Coordinates of C-alpha atoms and ligand atoms in Angstrom, one line a residue:
X203 CA 0.0 0.0 0.0
X204 CA 1.3 3.5 -0.8
X205 CA 1.7 5.6 2.3
X206 CA 2.1 9.3 1.9
X207 CA 2.1 10.5 5.5
X208 CA 2.3 14.1 4.3
X209 CA -1.3 14.0 3.1
X210 CA -2.9 11.9 5.8
X211 CA -4.6 13.2 8.9
X212 CA -2.6 12.6 12.0
X213 CA -4.6 11.0 14.9
X214 CA -4.2 9.7 18.4
X215 CA -5.7 6.4 19.5
X216 CA -6.3 5.6 23.2
X217 CA -6.8 1.9 24.0
X218 CA -4.9 -1.0 22.4
X219 CA -7.0 -3.9 23.3
X220 CA -8.2 -6.4 20.7
X221 CA -10.3 -3.7 18.9
X222 CA -7.9 -0.8 19.4
X223 CA -5.0 -2.7 18.0
X224 CA -7.0 -3.8 14.9
X225 CA -8.0 -0.1 14.3
X226 CA -4.5 1.1 14.8
X227 CA -3.1 -1.3 12.2
X228 CA -5.4 0.0 9.5
X229 CA -4.5 3.7 10.1
X230 CA -0.8 2.8 10.1
X231 CA -1.2 0.8 6.9
X232 CA -3.0 3.6 5.2
X233 CA -0.2 6.0 6.1
X234 CA -1.8 8.1 8.9
X235 CA 0.7 9.4 11.5
X236 CA -0.6 7.7 14.6
X237 CA 0.1 8.4 18.3
X238 CA -1.0 5.6 20.6
X239 CA -1.5 5.1 24.3
X240 CA -2.5 2.2 26.4
X241 CA -2.9 1.9 30.2
X242 CA -0.6 -1.1 30.2
X243 CA 2.4 0.1 28.2
X244 CA 3.6 -3.3 26.8
X245 CA 0.7 -3.5 24.4
X246 CA 2.0 -0.7 22.2
X247 CA 5.3 -2.5 21.4
X248 CA 4.1 -4.3 18.2
X249 CA 2.5 -1.1 16.8
X250 CA 5.6 1.0 17.4
X251 CA 7.4 -1.4 15.2
X252 CA 4.8 -0.7 12.5
X253 CA 5.3 3.1 12.8
X254 CA 3.1 4.2 15.7
X255 CA 4.4 6.9 18.1
X256 CA 4.0 5.8 21.7
X257 CA 2.9 8.5 24.3
X258 CA 4.0 8.4 27.9
X259 CA 0.5 9.1 29.2
X260 CA -3.0 9.9 28.0
X261 CA -2.7 13.7 28.4
X262 CA 0.5 13.5 26.2
X263 CA -1.3 11.3 23.6
X264 CA -4.2 13.7 23.5
X265 CA -1.9 16.7 23.0
X266 CA -0.3 15.1 20.0
X267 CA -3.2 15.3 17.6
X268 CA -6.5 17.2 17.0
X269 CA -8.3 14.0 16.1
X270 CA -8.4 11.7 19.2
X271 CA -10.1 8.3 18.9
X272 CA -10.9 6.4 22.1
X273 CA -11.6 2.6 22.2
X274 CA -11.6 1.5 25.8
X275 CA -13.4 -1.1 27.8
X276 CA -16.4 1.0 29.0
X277 CA -17.6 4.5 29.8
X278 CA -15.9 4.6 33.2
X279 CA -12.5 3.8 31.7
X280 CA -13.0 6.7 29.2
X281 CA -13.6 9.1 32.1
X282 CA -10.6 7.7 33.9
X283 CA -8.2 7.8 31.0
X284 CA -9.1 11.4 30.0
X285 CA -9.4 12.8 33.5
X286 CA -6.2 14.9 33.2
X287 CA -6.2 15.5 29.4
X288 CA -6.7 19.0 28.0
X289 CA -9.5 18.5 25.5
X290 CA -9.8 22.1 24.3
X291 CA -10.0 22.3 20.5
X292 CA -10.0 18.5 20.2
X293 CA -12.2 16.3 18.0
X294 CA -13.0 13.4 20.3
X295 CA -14.4 10.2 18.7
X296 CA -15.4 7.7 21.2
X297 CA -15.7 4.1 19.9
X298 CA -16.2 2.6 23.3
X299 CA -19.4 0.6 23.7
X300 CA -21.7 2.5 26.1
X301 CA -25.4 3.0 26.7
X302 CA -27.2 5.9 24.8
X303 CA -27.4 7.9 28.1
X304 CA -23.7 7.4 28.8
X305 CA -22.9 8.6 25.2
X306 CA -25.1 11.7 25.7
X307 CA -23.5 12.5 29.0
X308 CA -20.0 11.9 27.6
X309 CA -20.8 14.3 24.7
X310 CA -21.9 17.0 27.2
X311 CA -18.8 16.4 29.3
X312 CA -16.5 16.7 26.2
X313 CA -18.3 19.9 25.0
X314 CA -17.9 21.3 28.5
X315 CA -14.1 20.8 28.1
X316 CA -14.0 22.5 24.8
X317 CA -14.0 19.4 22.5
X318 CA -16.3 18.5 19.6
X319 CA -17.7 15.0 20.1
X320 CA -18.7 12.1 17.9
X321 CA -19.8 8.7 19.4
X322 CA -19.4 5.4 17.6
X323 CA -20.8 1.9 17.9
X324 CA -18.7 -0.7 16.2
X325 CA -20.7 -3.3 14.2
X326 CA -17.7 -5.6 13.6
X327 CA -15.3 -7.9 15.5
X328 CA -11.5 -7.3 15.2
X329 CA -10.9 -9.7 12.3
X330 CA -13.4 -7.7 10.2
X331 CA -11.5 -4.4 10.8
X332 CA -9.6 -3.3 7.7
X333 CA -11.4 -6.0 5.6
X334 CA -14.0 -4.1 3.6
X335 CA -15.5 -7.3 2.1
X336 CA -16.2 -8.5 5.6
X337 CA -19.0 -5.9 5.8
X338 CA -18.2 -4.4 9.2
X339 CA -19.1 -0.8 9.8
X340 CA -19.4 1.8 12.6
X341 CA -22.5 3.7 13.5
X342 CA -21.6 7.3 14.2
X343 CA -23.7 10.1 15.9
X344 CA -23.0 13.5 17.3
X345 CA -21.2 16.5 15.8
X346 CA -22.0 16.5 12.1
X347 CA -19.2 18.8 11.1
X348 CA -16.7 16.6 12.9
X349 CA -18.0 13.6 11.1
X350 CA -17.9 15.2 7.7
X351 CA -14.4 16.6 8.2
X352 CA -12.9 13.3 9.3
X353 CA -15.1 11.0 7.3
X354 CA -12.3 9.7 5.1
X355 CA -10.0 9.0 8.1
X356 CA -12.9 7.3 10.0
X357 CA -13.6 5.2 6.9
X358 CA -10.2 3.6 6.9
X359 CA -10.9 0.7 9.5
X360 CA -14.5 0.0 8.5
X361 CA -17.6 1.5 6.8
X362 CA -19.3 4.5 8.3
X363 CA -23.0 5.0 8.9
X364 CA -24.0 8.4 10.4
X365 CA -27.3 8.3 12.3
X366 CA -27.8 11.9 13.4
X367 CA -26.8 14.7 15.7
X368 CA -28.0 13.0 18.9
X369 CA -24.8 11.5 20.4
X370 CA -26.8 8.7 21.9
X371 CA -28.2 7.3 18.6
X372 CA -25.0 5.4 17.5
X373 CA -25.1 3.5 20.8
X374 CA -28.9 3.0 20.5
X375 CA -28.5 1.6 16.9
X376 CA -25.7 -0.6 18.1
X377 CA -27.6 -2.1 21.0
X378 CA -30.8 -2.4 19.1
X379 CA -29.1 -4.5 16.4
X380 CA -27.3 -6.6 18.9
X381 CA -30.5 -7.1 20.9
X382 CA -32.2 -8.4 17.8
X383 CA -29.2 -10.8 17.3
X384 CA -29.7 -12.2 20.8
X385 CA -33.4 -12.8 20.1
X386 CA -32.4 -14.7 16.9
X387 CA -29.7 -16.7 18.6
X388 CA -32.2 -17.5 21.4
X389 CA -34.6 -18.9 18.9
X390 CA -31.9 -21.0 17.3
X391 CA -30.9 -22.2 20.8
X392 CA -34.4 -23.4 21.4
X393 CA -34.6 -25.1 18.0
X394 CA -31.3 -27.0 18.6
X395 CA -32.5 -28.0 22.1
X396 CA -35.7 -29.5 20.5
X397 CA -33.6 -31.9 18.3
X398 CA -30.8 -32.4 20.8
X399 CA -31.8 -35.9 22.0
X400 CA -33.0 -37.2 18.6
X401 CA -31.2 -38.9 15.8
X402 CA -30.9 -35.7 13.9
X403 CA -27.5 -34.4 12.8
X404 CA -27.2 -30.8 14.0
X405 CA -24.9 -30.1 11.1
X406 CA -27.5 -31.2 8.6
X407 CA -30.2 -29.3 10.5
X408 CA -28.2 -26.0 10.5
X409 CA -28.7 -25.0 6.9
X410 CA -32.5 -25.6 7.2
X411 CA -32.5 -23.3 10.2
X412 CA -30.4 -20.6 8.5
X413 CA -32.6 -20.7 5.3
X414 CA -35.7 -20.4 7.4
X415 CA -34.5 -17.6 9.6
X416 CA -33.2 -15.8 6.5
X417 CA -36.4 -16.2 4.6
X418 CA -38.5 -14.9 7.6
X419 CA -36.2 -12.0 8.7
X420 CA -36.7 -9.7 5.7
X421 CA -40.5 -9.7 5.4
X422 CA -41.0 -9.8 9.1
X423 CA -38.7 -6.8 9.9
X424 CA -39.7 -4.6 7.0
X425 CA -43.4 -5.5 7.5
X426 CA -43.3 -4.5 11.1
X427 CA -41.5 -1.3 10.2
X428 CA -44.1 -0.3 7.6
X429 CA -47.0 -1.1 10.0
X430 CA -45.3 1.0 12.8
X431 CA -44.9 3.9 10.4
X432 CA -48.5 3.8 9.1
X433 CA -50.1 3.0 12.5
X434 CA -52.3 0.4 10.8
X435 CA -51.3 -3.0 12.1
X436 CA -54.1 -4.9 10.3
X437 CA -53.0 -4.1 6.7
X438 CA -51.2 -6.8 4.6
X439 CA -51.4 -9.3 7.5
X440 CA -50.2 -12.7 6.4
X441 CA -50.5 -14.7 9.6
X442 CA -52.8 -13.0 12.1
X443 CA -52.3 -13.0 15.9
X444 CA -55.4 -15.1 16.7
X445 CA -54.1 -17.9 14.5
X446 CA -50.6 -17.6 16.0
X447 CA -51.9 -17.7 19.6
X448 CA -54.0 -20.7 18.7
X449 CA -50.7 -22.4 17.7
X450 CA -48.9 -21.6 21.0
X451 CA -49.9 -24.9 22.8
X452 CA -48.3 -26.9 20.0
X453 CA -45.0 -25.1 20.7
X454 CA -45.2 -25.5 24.4
X455 CA -46.3 -29.2 24.3
X456 CA -43.6 -30.0 21.8
X457 CA -41.0 -28.5 24.1
X458 CA -42.5 -30.6 27.0
X459 CA -42.5 -33.8 24.9
X460 CA -38.8 -33.2 24.0
X461 CA -37.9 -32.4 27.6
X462 CA -36.9 -28.8 26.7
X463 CA -37.6 -25.8 28.9
X464 CA -39.8 -23.3 27.2
X465 CA -38.2 -20.5 29.2
X466 CA -36.8 -18.7 26.1
X467 CA -40.1 -18.6 24.2
X468 CA -42.6 -18.3 27.1
X469 CA -42.2 -14.5 27.6
X470 CA -42.9 -13.9 23.9
X471 CA -45.9 -16.2 23.9
X472 CA -47.2 -14.3 27.0
X473 CA -46.9 -11.0 25.1
X474 CA -48.8 -12.5 22.2
X475 CA -51.7 -13.6 24.5
X476 CA -51.8 -10.1 26.2
X477 CA -52.0 -8.4 22.8
X478 CA -54.8 -10.8 21.7
X479 CA -56.7 -10.0 24.9
X480 CA -56.7 -6.4 23.9
X481 CA -58.8 -7.4 20.9
X482 CA -56.0 -7.4 18.3
X483 CA -56.6 -10.8 16.7
X484 CA -56.6 -9.4 13.2
X485 CA -53.2 -7.8 13.6
X486 CA -49.9 -9.6 13.1
X487 CA -47.1 -9.4 15.7
X488 CA -46.4 -5.6 15.3
X489 CA -48.5 -4.7 18.3
X490 CA -46.1 -6.4 20.6
X491 CA -43.7 -3.5 20.0
X492 CA -46.2 -1.2 21.7
X493 CA -46.7 -3.7 24.5
X494 CA -43.0 -3.6 25.2
X495 CA -42.4 0.1 24.7
X496 CA -45.4 1.3 26.6
X497 CA -45.8 -1.5 29.1
X498 CA -49.5 -1.8 28.3
Ligands
NDP160 P1 -10.1 -5.4 25.4 O1 -10.6 -6.0 26.7 O2 -9.3 -6.2 24.5 O3 -9.3 -4.0 25.7 C1 -9.8 -3.1 26.7 C2 -9.0 -1.9 26.6 O4 -9.5 -0.9 27.6 C3 -7.5 -2.1 26.9 O5 -6.8 -1.2 26.1 C4 -7.5 -1.7 28.4 O6 -6.2 -1.4 28.8 C5 -8.4 -0.6 28.4 N1 -8.9 -0.2 29.7 C6 -9.7 -0.9 30.5 N2 -10.0 -0.3 31.7 C7 -9.3 0.9 31.6 C8 -9.1 2.0 32.5 N3 -9.8 2.1 33.6 N4 -8.3 3.0 32.1 C9 -7.7 3.0 30.9 N5 -7.8 2.0 30.0 C10 -8.6 0.9 30.4 O7 -11.4 -4.8 24.7 P2 -11.6 -4.5 23.1 O8 -10.5 -3.8 22.6 O9 -12.1 -5.8 22.4 O10 -12.9 -3.6 23.1 C11 -12.8 -2.2 23.3 C12 -14.1 -1.5 23.0 O11 -14.6 -1.9 21.7 C13 -15.2 -2.0 24.0 O12 -16.0 -1.0 24.4 C14 -15.9 -3.1 23.2 O13 -17.3 -3.2 23.6 C15 -15.9 -2.5 21.8 N6 -16.1 -3.5 20.8 C16 -15.3 -4.7 20.8 C17 -15.6 -5.7 19.9 C18 -14.8 -7.0 19.9 O14 -15.3 -7.9 19.3 N7 -13.6 -7.0 20.5 C19 -16.7 -5.6 18.9 C20 -17.4 -4.3 18.9 C21 -17.1 -3.3 19.9 P3 -5.2 -2.4 29.5 O15 -4.5 -3.1 28.3 O16 -4.3 -1.6 30.4 O17 -6.1 -3.4 30.2

């Protein structure tokens, strides 16, 4: 790769854990002058060999560049690491996973110390960083101008998806997508448990499960989104709630027959019954969103 360090934005990276190290390597490979700091000093050694400049402390690292990227364990470690740093005039990009409220509070905190602030939620694991075809990307939210000015530099490790001025929205998108993933994995866990004691090869079963989840995911997610947007939960309903609730005993009894606990699915079935009791039998499952969000 051609690396003309004269033209590339210099930056500082705080945090050389698994993710920080992966990020650092991509900026170095792309020719960005990079200052690094890690609480435990030994972790910078490999990167220094690749051209990174080690800083003796976090304040020194922050002072080295206008653009400061932070990728630490959690919000508390960000506060701790930056406690004595002068943030005036800095562009702080926080890629540490936090809650939306923590991100908003951190944005206020940074602004109060004279910095522009952008929050990020990384939708990738370290091996996907610097590998565009792996499809990883980072949600960004917060200061639009900061994002626009540093867009090219931020796009070096992974794709960028800006989701608005609210500093909490990157974290919210991140957690929302991961929450959906856990729901999906929970469903697969239950399915594998059902076949566990039978003469069914889990490896042969897997592609059937993947194909089914894949086929259902698109129509279900986009259908729910359209109904939420229109407010009409009865339009274009393929499988209505009354029919689906009638099928619940089959799922519960099959779990019993197979000696499998229904504990992963029971809360969802309970929500379906509660929504049906409100007279929503002609809807699909969209109304469950309101049950959860409003606690009806
Ligand atoms: P690691 O556990 O590998 O590294 C944690 C980093 O935080 C280390 O640099 C550690 O320093 C530092 N740290 C912890 N506590 C403090 C503290 N009090 N003060 C200063 N530094 C501290 O985590 P990752 O690199 O994997 O993750 C970093 C962030 O990236 C996390 O928020 C994570 O959620 C997010 N992320 C990670 C993904 C992954 O798959 N790894 C995927 C998506 C997001 P030290 O070396 O001294 O312990």
